[in-house]
């Protein structure tokens, strides 16, 4: 029966004459979708094509599975235009529906493509209903509770249809939604929302196999303020920070000095002894450099050096002031080549240090002719001017009396020895200023006077001195060599602890040798002990003691 | 007690119950009995429903794979001639009929319930096993387990006095000949099986909401 009906339709389709003038059969409609909201009824919609310029009617035919019977749509209106609604009686679940739409006008009919529909797989429920939002508290912290009800038509109570839900929430100012899956439950709790914010919530549902429903209409809620919770945290944090700040301030105050010393260490000042910043500011260079001179330089040296040092200790002659006057008179004799060393504070006489013995030996070794040459006089006077000073390493020079000045007392030539001190390299021997040793009547050969330097070997006491000439500083030398050397001879012993030395070039035997009972002894080192009176045994060529 | 042994546990519990009534236990009490805890009916239903849902999922996957690889052309015309042998069985006209079927589901005698047919399908269709052996085997086991689960539910209901121990009136739902399954092609077989597993799941849900209405119903 159904096939006959179809055949009739086909014949009509073929035999219908086609008119011209733009009119034609209707276009081919298409079934757009079929949906069931509760798995009990369903609706199908189609899309009509061109009607061909003629009034066109549409019809929907369906066929159930395992049946050849063609049914027409029972309801064209409930679902709206171009729809077909199947009510409960016409709906079978788990059955394949084969649906076709036909468009018909005066000129013909057009069939759409058939679609197989199983109601179970086209379920799309309505959105959930009665979405309610409420703020609840959990141990003082508020949260949002969302509750809803399933769509009215869906029968979830009997288990006929099982729905799973999904909700989304967003804040008023945001654009993105935050989605949560709720499963089969009908309420959901949302935590950690911003206090004082306005929120929008939507819910939707889906069956086991089917389509998602539309989102429910947005529900609004304003989250309450809960400042008191946050305020306490801020108070605690502020208090802790203030406490820490106070502790740090107190520590800084206590360790202000050391901290300052650590961060900004003081600039070390100059460490030069005697350097006076005030003098530097005044700008007197002479004073500055004089201040740099250590006043007790020899003393400091004595304190540090050993008495056993091998450095030679020398005597330096100090010319008293009469000498200077004479020098001043004799200035006219010479030319500009005079070299007057009359400075009182000649720390370094400039005639060389103790080390430059060669210089002095040359000068000393030169036989001094008694010549009235200005040079020699100059030289002698130069030598005479040599004097020891407190600050310099000078050596004493014993000046014999000049032949042209026979009256010159040896005291003139005697060095004003300064205060000796033991263990000094170049000892400054102090002697009494009132030394006035008169030269005895013996007169040396004027031509034979020469200047010789005597080295002070040791200083016994404050007033005693052990001398030795230059060449024999190492120790005792044989007498024969002694004889060929210049040596000093004790001429006379003063009343008190004084010593009168005489120096002359020996020619094997010394003229004017007067030793009293002394005789030339063998060349052995004589341990001549010196009495406290300062008497030196002059039997030996020179007094020498070995320690 | 996992899902598989859960039913065995239930059987032992039932044995205990029957001991209390006075019958002798047909099976010795096993050692794992002490570890079994008594399941509530609602819990048992949930387990059975979960089982059926899983079975439906596997069958759905099988059908989709079959259609993807073996049916290149989506020619729905050929489907018209599809005829599931189980279409008469358990096919309601509407929701009310489905609920009737669901309620009577535990009453079906053994060997005649639809799940027994499932078991027959998966056990004798070698072509299906060749297509996707692991899934087919899993499905076969699952059907077997599901059958046992439904039996346990029926037993529980009987002990609770909910249903009488009577032969169901669903005998007319049974297919006239079981040999018709072999005539079905693989594709149709999978299609029918997928649908029938969905039916079973739905029926169990209905039955659960009828018997133990709680949340989820």
XYZ file of C-alpha atoms in Angstrom:
764
model
C 0.000 0.000 0.000
C 2.704 2.360 0.881
C 4.684 1.424 -2.140
C 1.748 2.135 -4.347
C 1.474 5.499 -2.822
C 5.066 6.198 -3.481
C 4.754 5.017 -7.012
C 1.867 7.331 -7.540
C 3.933 10.178 -6.340
C 6.693 9.300 -8.695
C 4.380 9.113 -11.625
C 2.956 12.438 -10.821
C 6.426 13.770 -10.589
C 7.402 12.476 -13.973
C 4.210 13.165 -15.811
C 3.681 16.623 -14.541
C 4.313 18.978 -17.385
C 6.813 21.640 -16.724
C 5.789 25.062 -17.455
C 8.127 27.753 -18.467
C 8.390 31.190 -17.119
C 10.513 30.536 -14.038
C 8.180 28.203 -12.347
C 9.416 24.848 -11.382
C 9.158 22.187 -8.872
C 10.123 22.985 -5.402
C 13.654 22.643 -4.315
C 14.944 19.861 -2.189
C 14.279 20.374 1.480
C 16.685 19.208 4.139
C 16.080 17.899 7.620
C 18.056 20.083 9.862
C 17.644 18.466 13.247
C 15.504 16.319 15.463
C 15.505 16.822 19.186
C 13.878 15.185 22.173
C 13.774 17.138 25.415
C 12.909 14.282 27.756
C 13.321 11.057 25.806
C 9.582 10.718 25.511
C 8.726 13.002 22.643
C 10.711 14.506 19.856
C 10.491 17.120 17.167
C 12.090 17.333 13.773
C 12.725 20.497 11.769
C 13.460 20.879 8.120
C 14.732 23.608 5.918
C 12.717 24.317 2.831
C 14.386 25.113 -0.445
C 13.136 27.294 -3.209
C 9.481 26.931 -3.746
C 9.734 27.359 -7.488
C 7.501 30.351 -7.512
C 4.453 28.360 -6.591
C 2.824 27.649 -3.315
C 4.518 24.675 -1.826
C 3.420 22.303 0.850
C 5.624 20.149 2.939
C 4.982 16.766 4.397
C 7.013 14.538 6.646
C 6.878 10.836 6.437
C 8.518 8.379 8.644
C 8.997 4.699 8.902
C 9.838 2.676 11.919
C 12.445 0.013 12.085
C 11.488 -3.444 10.891
C 8.296 -2.042 9.417
C 7.417 -0.955 5.971
C 4.520 1.209 6.964
C 4.902 4.855 6.123
C 3.342 7.245 8.518
C 2.883 10.880 8.172
C 3.730 13.377 10.763
C 0.959 13.642 13.315
C 1.588 17.190 14.382
C 2.933 20.003 12.226
C 2.154 22.862 14.542
C 3.380 22.221 18.015
C 6.986 22.474 17.036
C 6.566 25.611 15.016
C 6.959 26.185 11.356
C 8.507 23.500 9.227
C 8.494 21.090 12.094
C 6.971 17.811 13.067
C 6.180 16.892 16.619
C 5.965 13.300 17.778
C 4.047 12.852 20.980
C 4.404 10.110 23.499
C 2.260 7.629 21.775
C 4.100 7.969 18.559
C 7.506 7.829 20.128
C 9.269 4.550 20.559
C 12.580 4.399 22.260
C 15.416 2.337 20.955
C 13.778 2.251 17.559
C 15.128 3.596 14.352
C 12.972 6.156 12.624
C 13.496 6.739 8.981
C 12.218 10.231 8.259
C 11.727 11.948 4.943
C 10.378 15.367 4.053
C 8.629 16.062 0.818
C 8.040 19.436 -0.724
C 5.163 19.652 -3.148
C 3.812 22.327 -5.398
C 1.690 22.353 -8.409
C 4.506 21.304 -10.588
C 5.857 18.479 -8.628
C 7.327 17.102 -5.487
C 10.781 16.892 -4.188
C 11.977 14.397 -1.639
C 14.591 15.122 0.859
C 17.299 12.766 1.959
C 16.222 10.227 4.536
C 17.545 10.447 8.020
C 17.737 7.673 10.603
C 16.837 8.789 14.029
C 16.994 6.964 17.314
C 15.348 8.934 20.009
C 17.809 7.896 22.680
C 20.625 9.681 20.887
C 18.926 12.962 20.140
C 18.011 13.962 23.672
C 18.700 17.589 24.480
C 17.060 18.631 27.723
C 15.874 22.049 28.736
C 18.099 24.179 30.937
C 18.001 23.552 34.673
C 15.480 25.552 36.598
C 15.283 27.359 39.895
C 18.932 28.301 40.087
C 19.452 29.717 43.564
C 22.570 31.348 45.003
C 23.236 31.740 48.689
C 26.190 32.740 50.831
C 27.008 30.352 53.597
C 29.725 30.319 56.242
C 32.253 27.664 57.006
C 34.225 28.353 60.193
C 34.013 32.042 59.677
C 34.893 31.969 56.029
C 32.036 32.561 53.617
C 31.427 30.585 50.437
C 28.861 30.482 47.705
C 26.333 27.676 47.390
C 24.615 27.186 44.042
C 21.499 25.020 43.917
C 19.185 24.161 40.993
C 16.483 21.833 39.901
C 16.383 19.596 36.801
C 14.242 20.726 33.921
C 10.628 20.142 34.567
C 9.954 17.751 31.791
C 12.914 15.460 32.327
C 11.965 12.488 34.428
C 14.972 11.906 36.593
C 13.074 10.701 39.562
C 12.187 7.367 38.068
C 15.594 6.924 36.609
C 14.263 7.181 33.122
C 16.752 9.851 32.251
C 20.027 10.584 33.987
C 21.392 14.088 33.786
C 24.817 15.481 34.572
C 25.182 19.176 35.346
C 27.710 21.874 34.743
C 27.864 25.435 36.010
C 29.957 28.468 35.261
C 30.658 31.608 37.233
C 32.315 34.888 36.521
C 32.870 38.148 38.256
C 31.224 41.291 37.020
C 34.322 42.858 35.598
C 35.818 39.744 34.019
C 35.174 38.354 30.573
C 36.047 34.717 31.108
C 33.870 32.166 32.769
C 35.060 29.646 35.299
C 33.437 26.257 34.616
C 32.750 23.561 37.176
C 31.428 20.044 36.571
C 28.840 19.111 39.157
C 28.038 15.533 38.060
C 24.612 14.301 39.004
C 24.306 16.453 42.126
C 22.046 19.434 42.233
C 24.105 21.734 44.408
C 27.638 23.038 44.308
C 29.889 25.044 46.685
C 32.302 27.652 45.404
C 35.043 28.934 47.667
C 37.674 31.664 47.602
C 35.613 34.366 46.009
C 36.468 37.987 46.292
C 34.732 39.804 49.033
C 32.417 42.509 47.875
C 32.316 41.275 44.301
C 29.290 40.778 42.087
C 29.075 37.335 40.527
C 27.045 35.740 37.709
C 26.214 32.035 37.674
C 24.770 29.788 34.949
C 23.921 26.066 34.907
C 23.297 23.528 32.127
C 22.742 19.760 31.862
C 23.211 16.775 29.562
C 21.909 13.209 29.492
C 24.069 10.110 29.172
C 24.190 10.226 25.417
C 22.843 13.436 24.094
C 23.453 17.117 23.753
C 24.094 19.884 26.246
C 21.222 22.060 27.111
C 21.312 25.814 26.822
C 22.720 27.821 29.716
C 20.210 28.920 32.244
C 19.545 32.610 32.607
C 22.312 34.263 34.686
C 21.758 34.579 38.394
C 23.425 37.407 40.262
C 24.745 37.610 43.759
C 26.944 40.031 45.614
C 29.513 38.529 47.878
C 29.576 40.164 51.294
C 32.533 42.012 52.736
C 34.577 40.262 55.346
C 37.162 42.801 56.255
C 37.455 41.746 59.823
C 39.107 38.551 58.791
C 41.675 40.279 56.680
C 42.160 43.158 59.047
C 43.449 41.005 61.851
C 46.065 39.541 59.561
C 47.181 43.006 58.546
C 47.419 44.114 62.137
C 49.571 41.179 63.073
C 51.824 41.687 60.078
C 52.250 45.379 60.818
C 53.068 44.711 64.449
C 55.715 42.164 63.577
C 57.320 44.487 61.049
C 57.384 47.350 63.527
C 58.964 45.139 66.126
C 61.675 44.010 63.754
C 62.291 47.599 62.725
C 62.711 48.662 66.337
C 65.185 45.896 67.006
C 67.260 46.824 63.988
C 67.273 50.485 65.003
C 68.406 49.625 68.506
C 71.184 47.406 67.205
C 72.381 50.110 64.893
C 72.403 52.617 67.714
C 74.385 50.343 69.985
C 76.944 49.498 67.414
C 77.078 52.918 65.909
C 80.736 53.304 66.458
C 81.846 49.920 65.362
C 79.459 49.964 62.482
C 80.719 53.287 61.357
C 84.239 52.011 61.758
C 83.309 48.971 59.721
C 81.562 50.834 56.959
C 83.714 53.936 56.833
C 87.156 53.050 58.136
C 89.230 55.996 59.198
C 91.897 57.064 56.836
C 95.289 56.225 58.323
C 97.479 59.195 58.894
C 101.138 59.434 57.994
C 103.410 57.317 60.072
C 106.600 59.256 59.788
C 108.249 59.958 63.083
C 108.566 63.597 63.787
C 106.287 64.511 60.976
C 104.272 67.410 62.109
C 101.191 68.237 60.173
C 101.094 71.696 61.658
C 104.495 72.503 60.330
C 103.466 71.260 56.973
C 100.528 73.568 57.011
C 102.762 76.497 57.928
C 104.861 75.688 54.999
C 108.337 76.017 56.417
C 110.293 73.369 54.753
C 113.325 73.829 56.898
C 111.418 73.260 60.048
C 109.729 70.256 58.573
C 112.861 68.555 57.628
C 114.557 69.528 60.822
C 111.705 68.051 62.701
C 112.215 64.896 60.828
C 115.629 64.639 62.259
C 115.612 62.468 65.259
C 117.235 64.371 68.057
C 118.556 61.476 69.885
C 119.567 59.628 66.902
C 122.796 58.229 68.308
C 121.048 57.287 71.485
C 118.511 55.370 69.647
C 121.172 53.787 67.717
C 122.992 52.830 70.851
C 119.978 51.320 72.339
C 119.429 49.131 69.404
C 122.882 48.211 68.300
C 125.228 45.886 69.977
C 128.326 46.890 71.732
C 130.121 44.162 69.931
C 129.482 45.693 66.592
C 132.418 45.849 64.395
C 131.761 49.356 63.399
C 134.483 51.648 64.301
C 134.079 54.245 66.925
C 135.835 57.383 66.289
C 136.691 60.548 68.055
C 135.903 63.833 66.604
C 137.656 66.936 67.526
C 135.710 69.930 68.506
C 137.282 73.244 67.914
C 136.443 75.785 70.579
C 135.400 79.216 69.799
C 138.893 80.853 69.863
C 139.722 78.687 67.090
C 136.914 79.995 65.163
C 138.067 83.485 65.668
C 141.404 82.604 64.372
C 139.781 80.936 61.557
C 137.874 83.947 60.897
C 141.141 85.894 60.732
C 142.651 83.419 58.479
C 139.839 83.654 56.216
C 141.403 86.495 54.525
C 144.279 84.455 53.530
C 142.462 82.064 51.411
C 140.280 82.584 48.559
C 136.982 81.471 47.924
C 137.987 77.971 48.275
C 137.659 78.155 51.913
C 135.404 75.838 53.328
C 134.288 76.900 56.639
C 132.242 74.557 58.479
C 131.237 76.766 61.261
C 127.714 75.749 61.472
C 126.846 74.688 64.881
C 124.347 72.271 63.857
C 126.147 70.354 61.331
C 124.593 67.042 61.877
C 126.519 65.520 59.144
C 129.789 67.185 58.639
C 129.753 66.037 55.156
C 133.176 64.773 55.286
C 131.983 61.341 54.921
C 130.579 58.847 57.273
C 132.311 56.255 59.212
C 132.331 54.040 56.249
C 134.341 56.243 54.009
C 137.553 55.647 55.699
C 139.507 55.854 52.573
C 138.766 59.455 52.221
C 140.089 60.316 55.528
C 143.090 58.097 55.275
C 144.194 59.830 52.215
C 143.995 63.045 53.846
C 145.577 61.793 56.934
C 148.310 59.919 55.226
C 149.510 62.820 53.304
C 152.496 64.265 54.931
C 151.831 67.648 55.884
C 154.598 69.798 55.073
C 154.835 72.822 56.922
C 154.306 75.022 54.096
C 152.847 78.201 54.087
C 150.766 77.267 51.213
C 147.367 78.329 51.374
C 146.216 75.009 50.345
C 147.689 73.254 53.185
C 146.560 75.762 55.504
C 143.268 75.493 54.044
C 143.411 71.846 54.428
C 144.551 72.004 57.927
C 142.085 74.483 58.704
C 139.612 72.393 57.042
C 140.565 69.633 59.213
C 140.622 71.825 62.108
C 137.207 72.835 61.413
C 136.089 69.381 61.469
C 134.278 68.885 64.559
C 132.068 66.422 65.914
C 128.559 67.130 66.446
C 125.874 65.522 68.328
C 123.881 64.434 65.467
C 126.257 63.033 63.028
C 128.361 60.090 62.587
C 131.603 61.837 62.604
C 134.909 60.798 63.749
C 137.174 62.573 65.893
C 140.270 63.906 64.513
C 143.082 64.734 66.566
C 144.778 67.727 65.478
C 148.185 68.229 66.506
C 149.336 71.635 66.986
C 150.253 73.415 63.911
C 153.774 74.325 63.544
C 153.010 77.860 62.823
C 151.209 78.026 65.929
C 153.307 76.430 68.384
C 151.505 77.917 71.175
C 148.576 76.185 70.186
C 147.614 73.958 72.909
C 146.745 70.562 72.169
C 143.566 71.172 73.728
C 142.737 73.016 70.688
C 143.262 70.060 68.742
C 141.783 67.798 71.182
C 138.432 66.929 70.332
C 135.792 67.858 72.514
C 134.719 64.536 73.128
C 131.234 64.131 73.897
C 129.650 61.835 76.288
C 130.511 58.341 75.410
C 128.139 55.594 75.563
C 128.843 52.062 75.212
C 128.082 50.015 72.283
C 127.916 52.845 69.882
C 129.188 52.680 66.393
C 130.835 56.011 66.213
C 130.937 57.056 69.681
C 130.791 60.623 70.507
C 133.100 61.112 73.266
C 132.553 63.837 75.589
C 135.399 65.507 77.207
C 135.682 68.290 79.507
C 135.630 71.556 77.986
C 138.325 72.716 80.221
C 140.777 70.440 78.821
C 143.799 72.289 78.449
C 146.578 70.147 77.995
C 149.575 71.946 77.517
C 152.005 70.723 75.238
C 155.147 69.845 76.825
C 158.246 71.328 75.941
C 158.988 68.754 73.525
C 158.511 69.900 70.228
C 158.099 67.675 67.448
C 159.625 68.170 64.217
C 157.381 70.465 62.487
C 157.836 68.738 59.335
C 156.841 65.610 60.782
C 153.518 66.558 62.056
C 150.754 64.854 60.361
C 147.214 64.199 60.996
C 146.244 60.799 61.881
C 142.999 59.427 62.809
C 142.662 57.404 65.795
C 139.957 55.014 66.284
C 138.339 54.594 69.562
C 138.166 50.984 70.188
C 136.235 50.923 73.316
C 135.038 53.147 75.957
C 135.658 51.801 79.362
C 133.949 54.234 81.531
C 132.490 57.486 80.964
C 135.818 59.061 81.072
C 138.045 56.534 79.535
C 138.775 55.735 76.059
C 140.758 53.094 74.378
C 142.159 54.218 71.160
C 143.668 52.525 68.270
C 144.834 53.753 64.980
C 143.064 52.932 61.814
C 145.157 50.266 60.498
C 144.994 48.002 63.373
C 141.392 47.776 64.020
C 141.239 44.092 63.580
C 143.293 43.437 66.463
C 146.798 43.171 67.490
C 149.442 43.353 64.960
C 152.986 42.461 65.329
C 155.158 44.989 66.703
C 157.296 45.234 63.702
C 154.453 46.365 61.744
C 153.593 48.560 64.463
C 156.803 50.148 64.216
C 156.235 51.040 60.709
C 152.936 52.478 61.343
C 151.839 55.594 62.764
C 150.706 55.351 66.215
C 149.726 57.595 68.901
C 151.711 57.961 71.903
C 150.679 58.999 75.247
C 152.518 62.012 76.035
C 151.315 62.905 79.333
C 148.736 61.947 81.680
C 146.771 64.692 82.991
C 146.106 65.476 86.523
C 142.911 63.779 86.619
C 141.435 61.473 84.177
C 142.872 62.965 81.106
C 145.039 61.678 78.458
C 147.470 63.486 76.316
C 148.147 61.858 73.083
C 150.864 62.510 70.676
C 150.957 61.350 67.244
C 153.739 61.413 64.878
C 155.121 59.464 62.051
C 157.355 56.854 63.255
C 160.684 56.193 61.734
C 161.296 53.140 63.478
C 161.477 54.829 66.696
C 159.410 57.618 67.766
C 160.945 60.767 68.759
C 160.195 62.062 71.979
C 159.163 58.801 73.101
C 158.787 59.016 76.644
C 157.300 56.255 78.321
C 158.817 56.647 81.584
C 159.635 53.257 82.585
C 158.136 51.917 79.607
C 160.080 50.134 77.112
C 159.153 48.795 73.871
C 157.806 45.526 74.388
C 157.337 42.754 72.074
C 154.615 42.811 69.683
C 152.100 41.241 71.673
C 148.882 42.465 72.544
C 149.159 43.987 75.845
C 146.308 43.701 77.971
C 146.871 46.883 79.535
C 144.382 47.381 82.086
C 143.422 50.816 82.585
C 143.246 52.062 85.973
C 140.414 54.069 86.999
C 142.548 57.002 86.882
C 142.580 56.690 83.225
C 146.179 55.925 82.922
C 147.064 54.147 79.863
C 150.109 52.201 79.630
C 151.978 53.852 76.962
C 154.711 51.304 76.914
C 153.078 49.778 74.054
C 153.145 51.652 70.917
C 149.647 52.396 71.395
C 147.323 51.521 73.976
C 145.272 48.714 73.093
C 143.234 46.438 75.000
C 141.447 43.515 73.909
C 138.357 42.453 75.420
C 35.785 -7.803 47.880
C 36.129 -6.325 44.429
C 33.415 -6.193 41.916
C 33.934 -9.706 40.671
C 34.090 -11.274 44.041
C 31.374 -9.034 45.308
C 28.743 -11.196 43.867
C 30.314 -14.256 45.344
C 30.354 -12.543 48.664
C 26.744 -11.795 48.263
C 26.062 -15.392 47.525
C 27.745 -16.415 50.717
C 25.788 -13.881 52.590
C 22.690 -15.255 51.114
C 23.808 -18.694 52.107
C 24.152 -17.474 55.598
C 20.743 -16.030 55.433
C 19.404 -19.282 54.280
C 21.189 -21.018 57.079
C 19.348 -18.887 59.456
C 16.133 -19.848 57.795
C 17.094 -23.402 58.095
C 18.346 -24.578 54.801
C 21.617 -26.239 54.402
C 24.199 -24.298 52.498
C 24.947 -25.830 49.162
C 28.357 -24.330 49.093
C 30.924 -24.366 51.840
C 31.630 -21.126 53.511
C 34.848 -19.811 52.098
C 37.601 -18.144 54.020
C 37.073 -14.800 52.475
C 33.673 -14.662 53.972
C 34.901 -12.793 56.982
C 36.293 -10.130 54.772
C 33.068 -9.670 52.938
C 30.848 -7.019 54.241
C 27.174 -7.069 53.679
C 26.176 -4.859 50.837
C 23.042 -2.913 50.905
C 20.625 -3.268 48.066
C 21.262 0.257 46.957
C 24.961 -0.386 46.895
C 24.392 -3.564 44.924
C 22.290 -1.712 42.451
C 24.915 0.913 42.019
C 27.491 -1.692 41.263
C 25.299 -3.421 38.730
C 24.446 -0.154 37.050
C 28.066 0.785 36.841
C 28.760 -2.547 35.281
C 26.089 -2.114 32.697
C 27.282 1.382 31.899
C 30.730 0.078 31.263
C 29.368 -2.641 29.065
C 27.456 -0.146 27.038
C 30.538 1.986 26.641
C 32.567 -0.881 25.262
C 29.876 -1.901 22.851
C 29.573 1.667 21.668
C 33.268 1.824 21.004
C 33.138 -1.442 19.118
C 30.345 -0.275 16.924
C 32.021 3.014 16.158
C 35.247 1.318 15.220
C 33.437 -1.134 13.042
C 31.635 1.616 11.241
C 34.802 3.613 10.835
C 36.861 0.862 9.302
C 34.417 -1.433 7.637
C 31.595 0.787 6.501
C 33.133 3.505 4.386
C 29.935 4.672 2.834
C 27.380 6.125 5.070
C 24.512 4.636 3.251
C 21.601 4.711 5.580
C 19.405 3.063 3.100
C 20.919 -0.232 3.878
C 19.924 0.120 7.415
C 16.357 -0.226 6.760
C 16.706 -3.914 6.563
C 18.355 -4.125 9.874
C 16.578 -6.369 12.134
C 17.821 -7.042 15.544
C 16.627 -10.285 16.876
C 16.239 -8.754 20.195
C 14.118 -6.003 18.939
C 11.018 -7.708 20.043
C 12.498 -8.534 23.322
C 12.490 -5.768 25.802
C 11.306 -3.185 23.369
C 8.867 -0.928 25.018
C 6.569 1.354 23.234
C 7.159 4.066 25.642
C 8.329 4.861 29.039
C 5.594 3.079 30.877
C 6.209 -0.117 29.103
C 9.867 0.201 29.756
C 9.163 0.596 33.405
C 7.131 -2.503 33.413
C 9.881 -4.384 31.757
C 12.366 -3.010 34.164
C 10.411 -4.076 37.136
C 10.011 -7.501 35.794
C 13.577 -7.826 34.823
C 14.716 -9.796 37.838
C 11.851 -12.099 37.415
C 13.005 -13.519 34.196
C 14.006 -17.069 34.643
C 17.497 -18.116 34.153
C 18.471 -18.856 30.651
C 15.835 -16.634 29.278
C 16.850 -13.226 30.322
C 18.209 -10.883 27.744
C 21.607 -11.011 29.251
C 21.740 -14.669 28.618
C 21.295 -13.849 25.008
C 24.093 -11.409 25.198
C 26.262 -14.082 26.462
C 25.275 -16.307 23.630
C 26.084 -13.597 21.146
C 29.526 -12.886 22.339
C 30.382 -16.483 22.918
C 29.544 -17.775 19.490
C 30.418 -15.033 17.167
C 33.954 -15.687 16.123
C 33.939 -12.997 13.560
C 33.360 -10.505 16.245
C 36.273 -11.865 18.171
C 38.518 -11.552 15.132
C 37.661 -7.932 14.678
C 38.613 -6.752 18.090
C 39.589 -9.661 20.186
C 40.369 -7.923 23.428
C 37.253 -5.836 23.418
C 35.131 -8.770 22.462
C 36.533 -10.862 25.238
C 36.064 -8.095 27.703
C 32.529 -7.681 26.609
C 31.900 -11.335 26.965
C 33.195 -11.350 30.471
C 31.240 -8.296 31.295
C 28.035 -9.759 30.093
C 28.666 -12.769 32.189
C 29.330 -10.716 35.236
C 26.339 -8.573 34.629
C 24.127 -11.568 34.435
C 25.361 -12.772 37.719
C 24.896 -9.367 39.227
C 21.323 -9.200 38.122
C 20.767 -12.618 39.565
C 22.141 -11.465 42.858
C 19.873 -8.515 42.852
C 16.951 -10.779 42.200
C 17.950 -13.026 45.004
C 18.302 -10.107 47.330
C 14.938 -8.845 46.425
C 13.461 -12.209 47.018
C 15.000 -12.452 50.441
C 13.670 -9.047 51.267
C 10.258 -10.120 50.213
C 9.915 -7.575 47.510
C 9.096 -9.966 44.699
C 7.672 -13.338 44.676
C 9.501 -16.223 43.328
C 7.386 -16.685 40.294
C 8.081 -17.223 36.735
C 7.903 -14.005 34.886
C 5.453 -13.130 32.252
C 8.137 -12.018 30.009
C 8.479 -15.304 28.310
C 6.918 -13.892 25.222
C 9.830 -11.536 25.010
C 12.110 -14.395 24.326
C 13.101 -15.007 20.764
C 11.568 -17.966 19.129
C 14.811 -19.369 18.014
C 18.191 -18.566 19.361
C 19.863 -19.647 16.172
C 18.865 -16.444 14.474
C 21.828 -14.702 15.926
C 24.137 -16.464 13.613
C 22.442 -14.992 10.611
C 23.184 -11.523 11.666
C 26.081 -9.790 10.170
C 28.767 -8.342 12.275
C 27.754 -4.839 11.764
C 24.202 -5.433 12.653
C 25.317 -7.480 15.576
C 27.330 -4.706 17.006
C 24.593 -2.249 16.409
C 22.043 -4.340 18.124
C 24.307 -5.133 20.975
C 25.051 -1.540 21.594
C 21.434 -0.701 21.783
C 20.514 -3.565 23.973
C 23.220 -2.748 26.470
C 21.773 0.690 26.741
C 18.409 -0.809 27.413
C 19.747 -2.959 30.175
C 21.369 -0.012 31.805
C 18.238 2.016 31.646
C 16.163 -0.770 33.060
C 18.475 -1.215 35.947
C 18.320 2.454 36.705
C 14.596 2.407 36.668
C 14.553 -0.617 38.872
C 16.905 0.969 41.326
C 14.863 4.116 41.601
C 11.820 2.006 42.094
C 13.317 -0.226 44.726
C 15.667 2.070 46.577
C 14.724 5.662 45.847
C 17.449 7.957 47.084
C 19.699 10.586 45.652
C 20.171 10.252 41.936
C 16.556 9.334 41.306
